[in-house]
Amino acid sequence: MVALGAAGVAFGAGVQSGVGRALGSGVASLLPGGDNFQIYSISGSFPNVAPGDYRLNVSGLVHRPRTFTLAELQSLPSVSLVRTFACVTGWRVPGVRWEGVRLSDLLDEVGVAPGAVALAFESYDRLDTESLTLDQARLPDVIVAYRMLGGPISVEHGGPVRLYVSPMFGYKSIKWLSAIRVVDVVSPGYWEQNGYPVNGWITGSTTTAAPSAAR
Ligand SMILES: Nc1nc2c(c(=O)[nH]1)N[C@H]1C(S)=C(S)[C@@H](COP(=O)(O)O)O[C@H]1N2
Ligand SMILES: [Mo]
């Protein structure tokens, strides 16, 4: 078991035994302006999607299924957040700036249909998957991000577009986001199948809902 600082989050040992690999760990912190992130890739490589080729497919229980280009995402109202990024394994990066479109606004673009309960996310790496309940997805600090650290999101950080779920641990922020399906049941994603809690709130326990006053 692993206990993490004041949050006291503990979880099964499965994830510690090597699912996912941290690539280039520590190297960035040696460079001026380095960001101290550890770069993760389950697949061991980085899908290289040119900005002009990027597509985000949104389907499932929606009134208007649609495929967004990067330019289309960028034409929607944007939000900017500055937050601490926290991996469940213990490393953190304070003061990270993110920019993108609120997932809630994107859902309004396609129109959520009756019976929708959750979202399923897919990655261009064809391995990582993630989930959020519809209520979690509607939180104002959950964004489909296309800028990070003051520039376009780099390939290793999941660009051109990744999810950023600010109130939850980093594994929820799926990189190289390729598709969102609106569905009627929560399906645990890749990291959750390997032992991480489905509700990855940074504060609070692994099983309870968000600390409501904070959001
Ligand atoms: N597609 C994909 N997304 C991913 C991961 C991954 O391996 N593949 N790792 C997750 C984990 S555990 C963390 S902590 C963050 C790390 O983000 P970074 O690689 O930009 O530092 O990405 C998350 N999103
Ligand atoms: Mo992580």
PDB file of C-alpha atoms and ligand atoms in Angstrom:
ATOM      1  CA  MET A   1       0.000   0.000   0.000  1.00  0.00           C
ATOM      2  CA  VAL A   2       1.029   3.546  -0.620  1.00  0.00           C
ATOM      3  CA  ALA A   3      -0.060   6.504   1.458  1.00  0.00           C
ATOM      4  CA  LEU A   4       0.098   9.941  -0.042  1.00  0.00           C
ATOM      5  CA  GLY A   5       0.788  12.941   2.171  1.00  0.00           C
ATOM      6  CA  ALA A   6      -1.970  14.758   3.956  1.00  0.00           C
ATOM      7  CA  ALA A   7      -4.642  13.448   1.627  1.00  0.00           C
ATOM      8  CA  GLY A   8      -3.958  10.008   3.000  1.00  0.00           C
ATOM      9  CA  VAL A   9      -5.043   8.309  -0.169  1.00  0.00           C
ATOM     10  CA  ALA A  10      -4.259   4.633  -0.258  1.00  0.00           C
ATOM     11  CA  PHE A  11      -4.926   2.076  -2.938  1.00  0.00           C
ATOM     12  CA  GLY A  12      -4.046  -1.417  -4.045  1.00  0.00           C
ATOM     13  CA  ALA A  13      -0.476  -2.222  -4.942  1.00  0.00           C
ATOM     14  CA  GLY A  14      -1.283  -3.217  -8.516  1.00  0.00           C
ATOM     15  CA  VAL A  15      -0.519   0.137 -10.030  1.00  0.00           C
ATOM     16  CA  GLN A  16       2.840   0.373  -8.316  1.00  0.00           C
ATOM     17  CA  SER A  17       4.096  -2.785  -9.955  1.00  0.00           C
ATOM     18  CA  GLY A  18       4.717  -1.226 -13.276  1.00  0.00           C
ATOM     19  CA  VAL A  19       1.658  -0.436 -15.372  1.00  0.00           C
ATOM     20  CA  GLY A  20       2.576   2.601 -17.388  1.00  0.00           C
ATOM     21  CA  ARG A  21       6.085   3.900 -17.606  1.00  0.00           C
ATOM     22  CA  ALA A  22       7.457   7.249 -16.636  1.00  0.00           C
ATOM     23  CA  LEU A  23       9.572   8.399 -19.549  1.00  0.00           C
ATOM     24  CA  GLY A  24      12.243  11.031 -19.146  1.00  0.00           C
ATOM     25  CA  SER A  25      11.500  11.234 -15.458  1.00  0.00           C
ATOM     26  CA  GLY A  26      13.402  14.037 -13.806  1.00  0.00           C
ATOM     27  CA  VAL A  27      15.111  15.268 -16.950  1.00  0.00           C
ATOM     28  CA  ALA A  28      12.873  18.278 -17.410  1.00  0.00           C
ATOM     29  CA  SER A  29      13.624  19.478 -13.909  1.00  0.00           C
ATOM     30  CA  LEU A  30      17.289  19.861 -14.828  1.00  0.00           C
ATOM     31  CA  LEU A  31      16.548  22.234 -17.689  1.00  0.00           C
ATOM     32  CA  PRO A  32      15.927  25.956 -17.227  1.00  0.00           C
ATOM     33  CA  GLY A  33      12.188  26.446 -17.397  1.00  0.00           C
ATOM     34  CA  GLY A  34      11.703  22.698 -17.011  1.00  0.00           C
ATOM     35  CA  ASP A  35       8.294  21.874 -15.705  1.00  0.00           C
ATOM     36  CA  ASN A  36       9.005  18.978 -13.301  1.00  0.00           C
ATOM     37  CA  PHE A  37       6.329  16.773 -14.814  1.00  0.00           C
ATOM     38  CA  GLN A  38       7.006  13.106 -15.189  1.00  0.00           C
ATOM     39  CA  ILE A  39       5.968  12.061 -18.644  1.00  0.00           C
ATOM     40  CA  TYR A  40       3.732   8.988 -18.716  1.00  0.00           C
ATOM     41  CA  SER A  41       2.809   6.753 -21.592  1.00  0.00           C
ATOM     42  CA  ILE A  42       1.171   3.384 -21.107  1.00  0.00           C
ATOM     43  CA  SER A  43       2.069   2.463 -24.668  1.00  0.00           C
ATOM     44  CA  GLY A  44       5.703   3.494 -24.260  1.00  0.00           C
ATOM     45  CA  SER A  45       5.437   5.929 -27.158  1.00  0.00           C
ATOM     46  CA  PHE A  46       3.745   9.191 -28.056  1.00  0.00           C
ATOM     47  CA  PRO A  47       1.024   9.289 -30.714  1.00  0.00           C
ATOM     48  CA  ASN A  48       2.065  12.044 -33.094  1.00  0.00           C
ATOM     49  CA  VAL A  49      -1.053  13.785 -34.369  1.00  0.00           C
ATOM     50  CA  ALA A  50      -0.450  16.960 -36.364  1.00  0.00           C
ATOM     51  CA  PRO A  51      -2.701  19.840 -35.280  1.00  0.00           C
ATOM     52  CA  GLY A  52      -4.296  19.965 -38.735  1.00  0.00           C
ATOM     53  CA  ASP A  53      -5.129  16.258 -38.608  1.00  0.00           C
ATOM     54  CA  TYR A  54      -6.516  16.285 -35.085  1.00  0.00           C
ATOM     55  CA  ARG A  55     -10.141  15.175 -34.657  1.00  0.00           C
ATOM     56  CA  LEU A  56     -12.278  14.718 -31.550  1.00  0.00           C
ATOM     57  CA  ASN A  57     -15.278  12.490 -32.086  1.00  0.00           C
ATOM     58  CA  VAL A  58     -18.220  12.980 -29.728  1.00  0.00           C
ATOM     59  CA  SER A  59     -20.920  10.329 -29.969  1.00  0.00           C
ATOM     60  CA  GLY A  60     -23.318   8.140 -28.032  1.00  0.00           C
ATOM     61  CA  LEU A  61     -26.311   9.508 -26.151  1.00  0.00           C
ATOM     62  CA  VAL A  62     -26.211  12.932 -27.791  1.00  0.00           C
ATOM     63  CA  HIS A  63     -28.621  14.730 -30.086  1.00  0.00           C
ATOM     64  CA  ARG A  64     -25.985  15.900 -32.568  1.00  0.00           C
ATOM     65  CA  PRO A  65     -22.990  13.534 -32.812  1.00  0.00           C
ATOM     66  CA  ARG A  66     -20.050  15.473 -34.157  1.00  0.00           C
ATOM     67  CA  THR A  67     -16.367  15.402 -34.987  1.00  0.00           C
ATOM     68  CA  PHE A  68     -14.490  18.535 -33.952  1.00  0.00           C
ATOM     69  CA  THR A  69     -11.302  19.812 -35.534  1.00  0.00           C
ATOM     70  CA  LEU A  70      -8.799  21.636 -33.360  1.00  0.00           C
ATOM     71  CA  ALA A  71      -9.861  24.938 -34.928  1.00  0.00           C
ATOM     72  CA  GLU A  72     -13.478  24.191 -34.078  1.00  0.00           C
ATOM     73  CA  LEU A  73     -12.570  23.471 -30.461  1.00  0.00           C
ATOM     74  CA  GLN A  74     -10.595  26.705 -30.342  1.00  0.00           C
ATOM     75  CA  SER A  75     -13.546  28.688 -31.686  1.00  0.00           C
ATOM     76  CA  LEU A  76     -15.668  27.724 -28.674  1.00  0.00           C
ATOM     77  CA  PRO A  77     -15.516  29.897 -25.525  1.00  0.00           C
ATOM     78  CA  SER A  78     -12.216  29.235 -23.766  1.00  0.00           C
ATOM     79  CA  VAL A  79     -11.295  29.086 -20.116  1.00  0.00           C
ATOM     80  CA  SER A  80      -7.929  29.384 -18.419  1.00  0.00           C
ATOM     81  CA  LEU A  81      -7.014  27.697 -15.131  1.00  0.00           C
ATOM     82  CA  VAL A  82      -3.858  27.771 -13.012  1.00  0.00           C
ATOM     83  CA  ARG A  83      -3.689  24.754 -10.726  1.00  0.00           C
ATOM     84  CA  THR A  84      -1.386  22.265  -9.049  1.00  0.00           C
ATOM     85  CA  PHE A  85      -1.127  19.057 -11.043  1.00  0.00           C
ATOM     86  CA  ALA A  86      -0.925  15.974  -8.814  1.00  0.00           C
ATOM     87  CA  CYS A  87      -0.105  12.409  -9.780  1.00  0.00           C
ATOM     88  CA  VAL A  88      -1.455   9.803  -7.399  1.00  0.00           C
ATOM     89  CA  THR A  89       2.096   8.442  -6.976  1.00  0.00           C
ATOM     90  CA  GLY A  90       3.088  11.607  -5.136  1.00  0.00           C
ATOM     91  CA  TRP A  91       4.698  14.082  -7.510  1.00  0.00           C
ATOM     92  CA  ARG A  92       3.126  17.486  -7.979  1.00  0.00           C
ATOM     93  CA  VAL A  93       3.653  20.506 -10.189  1.00  0.00           C
ATOM     94  CA  PRO A  94       2.282  23.781  -8.802  1.00  0.00           C
ATOM     95  CA  GLY A  95       1.083  26.730 -10.868  1.00  0.00           C
ATOM     96  CA  VAL A  96       0.367  24.976 -14.148  1.00  0.00           C
ATOM     97  CA  ARG A  97      -1.654  27.038 -16.617  1.00  0.00           C
ATOM     98  CA  TRP A  98      -4.234  25.231 -18.753  1.00  0.00           C
ATOM     99  CA  GLU A  99      -6.475  26.539 -21.492  1.00  0.00           C
ATOM    100  CA  GLY A 100      -9.281  24.899 -23.377  1.00  0.00           C
ATOM    101  CA  VAL A 101     -13.006  24.520 -23.668  1.00  0.00           C
ATOM    102  CA  ARG A 102     -15.153  23.459 -20.742  1.00  0.00           C
ATOM    103  CA  LEU A 103     -16.300  19.889 -21.216  1.00  0.00           C
ATOM    104  CA  SER A 104     -19.714  21.142 -20.123  1.00  0.00           C
ATOM    105  CA  ASP A 105     -19.805  23.611 -23.029  1.00  0.00           C
ATOM    106  CA  LEU A 106     -18.752  20.873 -25.443  1.00  0.00           C
ATOM    107  CA  LEU A 107     -21.577  18.675 -24.157  1.00  0.00           C
ATOM    108  CA  ASP A 108     -24.027  21.515 -24.749  1.00  0.00           C
ATOM    109  CA  GLU A 109     -22.771  21.778 -28.346  1.00  0.00           C
ATOM    110  CA  VAL A 110     -23.806  18.190 -29.039  1.00  0.00           C
ATOM    111  CA  GLY A 111     -26.815  18.105 -26.702  1.00  0.00           C
ATOM    112  CA  VAL A 112     -26.882  15.375 -24.068  1.00  0.00           C
ATOM    113  CA  ALA A 113     -29.782  12.968 -24.625  1.00  0.00           C
ATOM    114  CA  PRO A 114     -32.030  11.391 -21.989  1.00  0.00           C
ATOM    115  CA  GLY A 115     -30.540   8.358 -20.272  1.00  0.00           C
ATOM    116  CA  ALA A 116     -26.988   9.716 -20.280  1.00  0.00           C
ATOM    117  CA  VAL A 117     -25.130   8.939 -17.056  1.00  0.00           C
ATOM    118  CA  ALA A 118     -21.417   8.945 -17.805  1.00  0.00           C
ATOM    119  CA  LEU A 119     -18.702   9.690 -20.316  1.00  0.00           C
ATOM    120  CA  ALA A 120     -16.135   7.314 -21.768  1.00  0.00           C
ATOM    121  CA  PHE A 121     -12.903   8.782 -23.099  1.00  0.00           C
ATOM    122  CA  GLU A 122     -10.493   7.274 -25.603  1.00  0.00           C
ATOM    123  CA  SER A 123      -6.929   8.113 -26.576  1.00  0.00           C
ATOM    124  CA  TYR A 124      -5.011   8.092 -29.842  1.00  0.00           C
ATOM    125  CA  ASP A 125      -2.661   5.683 -28.076  1.00  0.00           C
ATOM    126  CA  ARG A 126      -5.500   3.108 -28.352  1.00  0.00           C
ATOM    127  CA  LEU A 127      -4.714   1.873 -24.842  1.00  0.00           C
ATOM    128  CA  ASP A 128      -5.720   4.454 -22.291  1.00  0.00           C
ATOM    129  CA  THR A 129      -9.388   4.908 -21.461  1.00  0.00           C
ATOM    130  CA  GLU A 130     -11.075   7.030 -18.839  1.00  0.00           C
ATOM    131  CA  SER A 131     -14.492   7.710 -17.389  1.00  0.00           C
ATOM    132  CA  LEU A 132     -16.382  10.458 -15.613  1.00  0.00           C
ATOM    133  CA  THR A 133     -19.940  10.651 -14.428  1.00  0.00           C
ATOM    134  CA  LEU A 134     -22.004  13.289 -16.206  1.00  0.00           C
ATOM    135  CA  ASP A 135     -22.076  15.366 -13.009  1.00  0.00           C
ATOM    136  CA  GLN A 136     -18.292  15.236 -12.715  1.00  0.00           C
ATOM    137  CA  ALA A 137     -17.939  16.144 -16.383  1.00  0.00           C
ATOM    138  CA  ARG A 138     -20.113  19.227 -15.823  1.00  0.00           C
ATOM    139  CA  LEU A 139     -17.772  20.695 -13.166  1.00  0.00           C
ATOM    140  CA  PRO A 140     -16.418  24.060 -14.351  1.00  0.00           C
ATOM    141  CA  ASP A 141     -12.768  23.025 -13.950  1.00  0.00           C
ATOM    142  CA  VAL A 142     -12.971  20.003 -16.212  1.00  0.00           C
ATOM    143  CA  ILE A 143     -11.732  21.041 -19.631  1.00  0.00           C
ATOM    144  CA  VAL A 144     -10.782  19.711 -23.027  1.00  0.00           C
ATOM    145  CA  ALA A 145      -7.379  21.382 -23.067  1.00  0.00           C
ATOM    146  CA  TYR A 146      -5.386  22.549 -26.082  1.00  0.00           C
ATOM    147  CA  ARG A 147      -2.880  24.779 -24.273  1.00  0.00           C
ATOM    148  CA  MET A 148      -0.710  23.979 -21.256  1.00  0.00           C
ATOM    149  CA  LEU A 149       2.287  25.691 -19.660  1.00  0.00           C
ATOM    150  CA  GLY A 150       1.847  28.779 -21.846  1.00  0.00           C
ATOM    151  CA  GLY A 151       1.899  27.110 -25.248  1.00  0.00           C
ATOM    152  CA  PRO A 152       0.252  24.450 -27.378  1.00  0.00           C
ATOM    153  CA  ILE A 153       0.264  21.107 -25.546  1.00  0.00           C
ATOM    154  CA  SER A 154       3.442  19.256 -26.514  1.00  0.00           C
ATOM    155  CA  VAL A 155       3.307  15.755 -27.945  1.00  0.00           C
ATOM    156  CA  GLU A 156       4.671  14.165 -24.764  1.00  0.00           C
ATOM    157  CA  HIS A 157       2.119  15.996 -22.612  1.00  0.00           C
ATOM    158  CA  GLY A 158      -0.715  14.649 -24.769  1.00  0.00           C
ATOM    159  CA  GLY A 159      -1.108  17.277 -27.465  1.00  0.00           C
ATOM    160  CA  PRO A 160      -2.723  18.530 -29.534  1.00  0.00           C
ATOM    161  CA  VAL A 161      -5.601  17.904 -27.108  1.00  0.00           C
ATOM    162  CA  ARG A 162      -5.891  16.189 -23.728  1.00  0.00           C
ATOM    163  CA  LEU A 163      -8.480  16.136 -21.012  1.00  0.00           C
ATOM    164  CA  TYR A 164      -7.734  18.114 -17.861  1.00  0.00           C
ATOM    165  CA  VAL A 165      -9.769  17.073 -14.822  1.00  0.00           C
ATOM    166  CA  SER A 166      -8.545  19.649 -12.338  1.00  0.00           C
ATOM    167  CA  PRO A 167     -10.165  18.277  -9.152  1.00  0.00           C
ATOM    168  CA  MET A 168      -8.831  14.768  -9.682  1.00  0.00           C
ATOM    169  CA  PHE A 169      -5.465  13.009  -9.775  1.00  0.00           C
ATOM    170  CA  GLY A 170      -3.493  13.156 -12.994  1.00  0.00           C
ATOM    171  CA  TYR A 171      -4.511   9.760 -14.336  1.00  0.00           C
ATOM    172  CA  LYS A 172      -7.981  11.143 -15.046  1.00  0.00           C
ATOM    173  CA  SER A 173      -6.460  13.669 -17.473  1.00  0.00           C
ATOM    174  CA  ILE A 174      -6.217  11.365 -20.463  1.00  0.00           C
ATOM    175  CA  LYS A 175      -3.661  12.420 -23.066  1.00  0.00           C
ATOM    176  CA  TRP A 176      -4.052  12.422 -26.876  1.00  0.00           C
ATOM    177  CA  LEU A 177      -7.829  12.553 -26.472  1.00  0.00           C
ATOM    178  CA  SER A 178      -9.512  11.019 -29.518  1.00  0.00           C
ATOM    179  CA  ALA A 179     -13.125  10.322 -28.618  1.00  0.00           C
ATOM    180  CA  ILE A 180     -15.812  10.972 -26.063  1.00  0.00           C
ATOM    181  CA  ARG A 181     -18.812   8.679 -25.860  1.00  0.00           C
ATOM    182  CA  VAL A 182     -21.817   9.636 -23.775  1.00  0.00           C
ATOM    183  CA  VAL A 183     -23.067   6.429 -22.192  1.00  0.00           C
ATOM    184  CA  ASP A 184     -25.554   5.062 -19.661  1.00  0.00           C
ATOM    185  CA  VAL A 185     -23.084   3.466 -17.253  1.00  0.00           C
ATOM    186  CA  VAL A 186     -19.624   4.238 -15.818  1.00  0.00           C
ATOM    187  CA  SER A 187     -16.955   1.892 -17.170  1.00  0.00           C
ATOM    188  CA  PRO A 188     -13.723   1.984 -15.170  1.00  0.00           C
ATOM    189  CA  GLY A 189     -10.829   3.113 -17.354  1.00  0.00           C
ATOM    190  CA  TYR A 190      -7.350   1.688 -17.844  1.00  0.00           C
ATOM    191  CA  TRP A 191      -5.819   2.984 -14.621  1.00  0.00           C
ATOM    192  CA  GLU A 192      -8.877   2.038 -12.610  1.00  0.00           C
ATOM    193  CA  GLN A 193      -8.769  -1.500 -13.951  1.00  0.00           C
ATOM    194  CA  ASN A 194      -5.225  -1.522 -12.555  1.00  0.00           C
ATOM    195  CA  GLY A 195      -6.161  -0.375  -9.078  1.00  0.00           C
ATOM    196  CA  TYR A 196      -6.692   3.380  -9.030  1.00  0.00           C
ATOM    197  CA  PRO A 197     -10.004   4.661  -7.601  1.00  0.00           C
ATOM    198  CA  VAL A 198     -12.694   5.428 -10.178  1.00  0.00           C
ATOM    199  CA  ASN A 199     -13.423   8.673  -8.375  1.00  0.00           C
ATOM    200  CA  GLY A 200      -9.978  10.232  -8.308  1.00  0.00           C
ATOM    201  CA  TRP A 201     -10.639  13.285  -6.159  1.00  0.00           C
ATOM    202  CA  ILE A 202      -7.408  14.900  -5.006  1.00  0.00           C
ATOM    203  CA  THR A 203      -8.857  15.766  -1.603  1.00  0.00           C
ATOM    204  CA  GLY A 204     -11.131  13.429   0.302  1.00  0.00           C
ATOM    205  CA  SER A 205     -11.182   9.683   0.374  1.00  0.00           C
ATOM    206  CA  THR A 206     -11.071   7.307  -2.539  1.00  0.00           C
ATOM    207  CA  THR A 207     -14.731   6.472  -2.291  1.00  0.00           C
ATOM    208  CA  THR A 208     -16.619   9.613  -1.360  1.00  0.00           C
ATOM    209  CA  ALA A 209     -17.948  12.377  -3.559  1.00  0.00           C
ATOM    210  CA  ALA A 210     -16.273  15.719  -4.083  1.00  0.00           C
ATOM    211  CA  PRO A 211     -15.941  18.080  -1.155  1.00  0.00           C
ATOM    212  CA  SER A 212     -18.971  20.036  -2.265  1.00  0.00           C
ATOM    213  CA  ALA A 213     -18.233  23.378  -0.662  1.00  0.00           C
ATOM    214  CA  ALA A 214     -15.017  23.690  -2.662  1.00  0.00           C
ATOM    215  CA  ARG A 215     -16.765  23.402  -5.968  1.00  0.00           C
TER     216      ARG A 215
HETATM  217  N1  LIG B   1      -2.983   8.458 -22.889  1.00  0.00           N
HETATM  218  C1  LIG B   1      -2.425   8.556 -21.657  1.00  0.00           C
HETATM  219  N2  LIG B   1      -2.882   9.514 -20.814  1.00  0.00           N
HETATM  220  C2  LIG B   1      -2.369   9.633 -19.569  1.00  0.00           C
HETATM  221  C3  LIG B   1      -1.380   8.733 -19.110  1.00  0.00           C
HETATM  222  C4  LIG B   1      -0.906   7.738 -20.021  1.00  0.00           C
HETATM  223  O1  LIG B   1      -0.012   6.929 -19.718  1.00  0.00           O
HETATM  224  N3  LIG B   1      -1.448   7.683 -21.284  1.00  0.00           N
HETATM  225  N4  LIG B   1      -0.904   8.815 -17.812  1.00  0.00           N
HETATM  226  C5  LIG B   1      -1.773   9.522 -16.844  1.00  0.00           C
HETATM  227  C6  LIG B   1      -1.115   9.814 -15.568  1.00  0.00           C
HETATM  228  S1  LIG B   1      -1.000   8.547 -14.438  1.00  0.00           S
HETATM  229  C7  LIG B   1      -0.690  11.066 -15.248  1.00  0.00           C
HETATM  230  S2  LIG B   1      -0.090  11.449 -13.706  1.00  0.00           S
HETATM  231  C8  LIG B   1      -0.698  12.144 -16.252  1.00  0.00           C
HETATM  232  C9  LIG B   1       0.724  12.652 -16.456  1.00  0.00           C
HETATM  233  O2  LIG B   1       0.731  13.700 -17.394  1.00  0.00           O
HETATM  234  P1  LIG B   1       2.093  14.042 -18.141  1.00  0.00           P
HETATM  235  O3  LIG B   1       2.536  12.800 -18.847  1.00  0.00           O
HETATM  236  O4  LIG B   1       1.749  15.191 -19.058  1.00  0.00           O
HETATM  237  O5  LIG B   1       3.079  14.437 -17.069  1.00  0.00           O
HETATM  238  O6  LIG B   1      -1.221  11.735 -17.518  1.00  0.00           O
HETATM  239  C10 LIG B   1      -2.294  10.825 -17.430  1.00  0.00           C
HETATM  240  N5  LIG B   1      -2.838  10.624 -18.756  1.00  0.00           N
HETATM  241 MO    MO B   2      -0.242   9.521 -12.510  1.00  0.00          MO
END
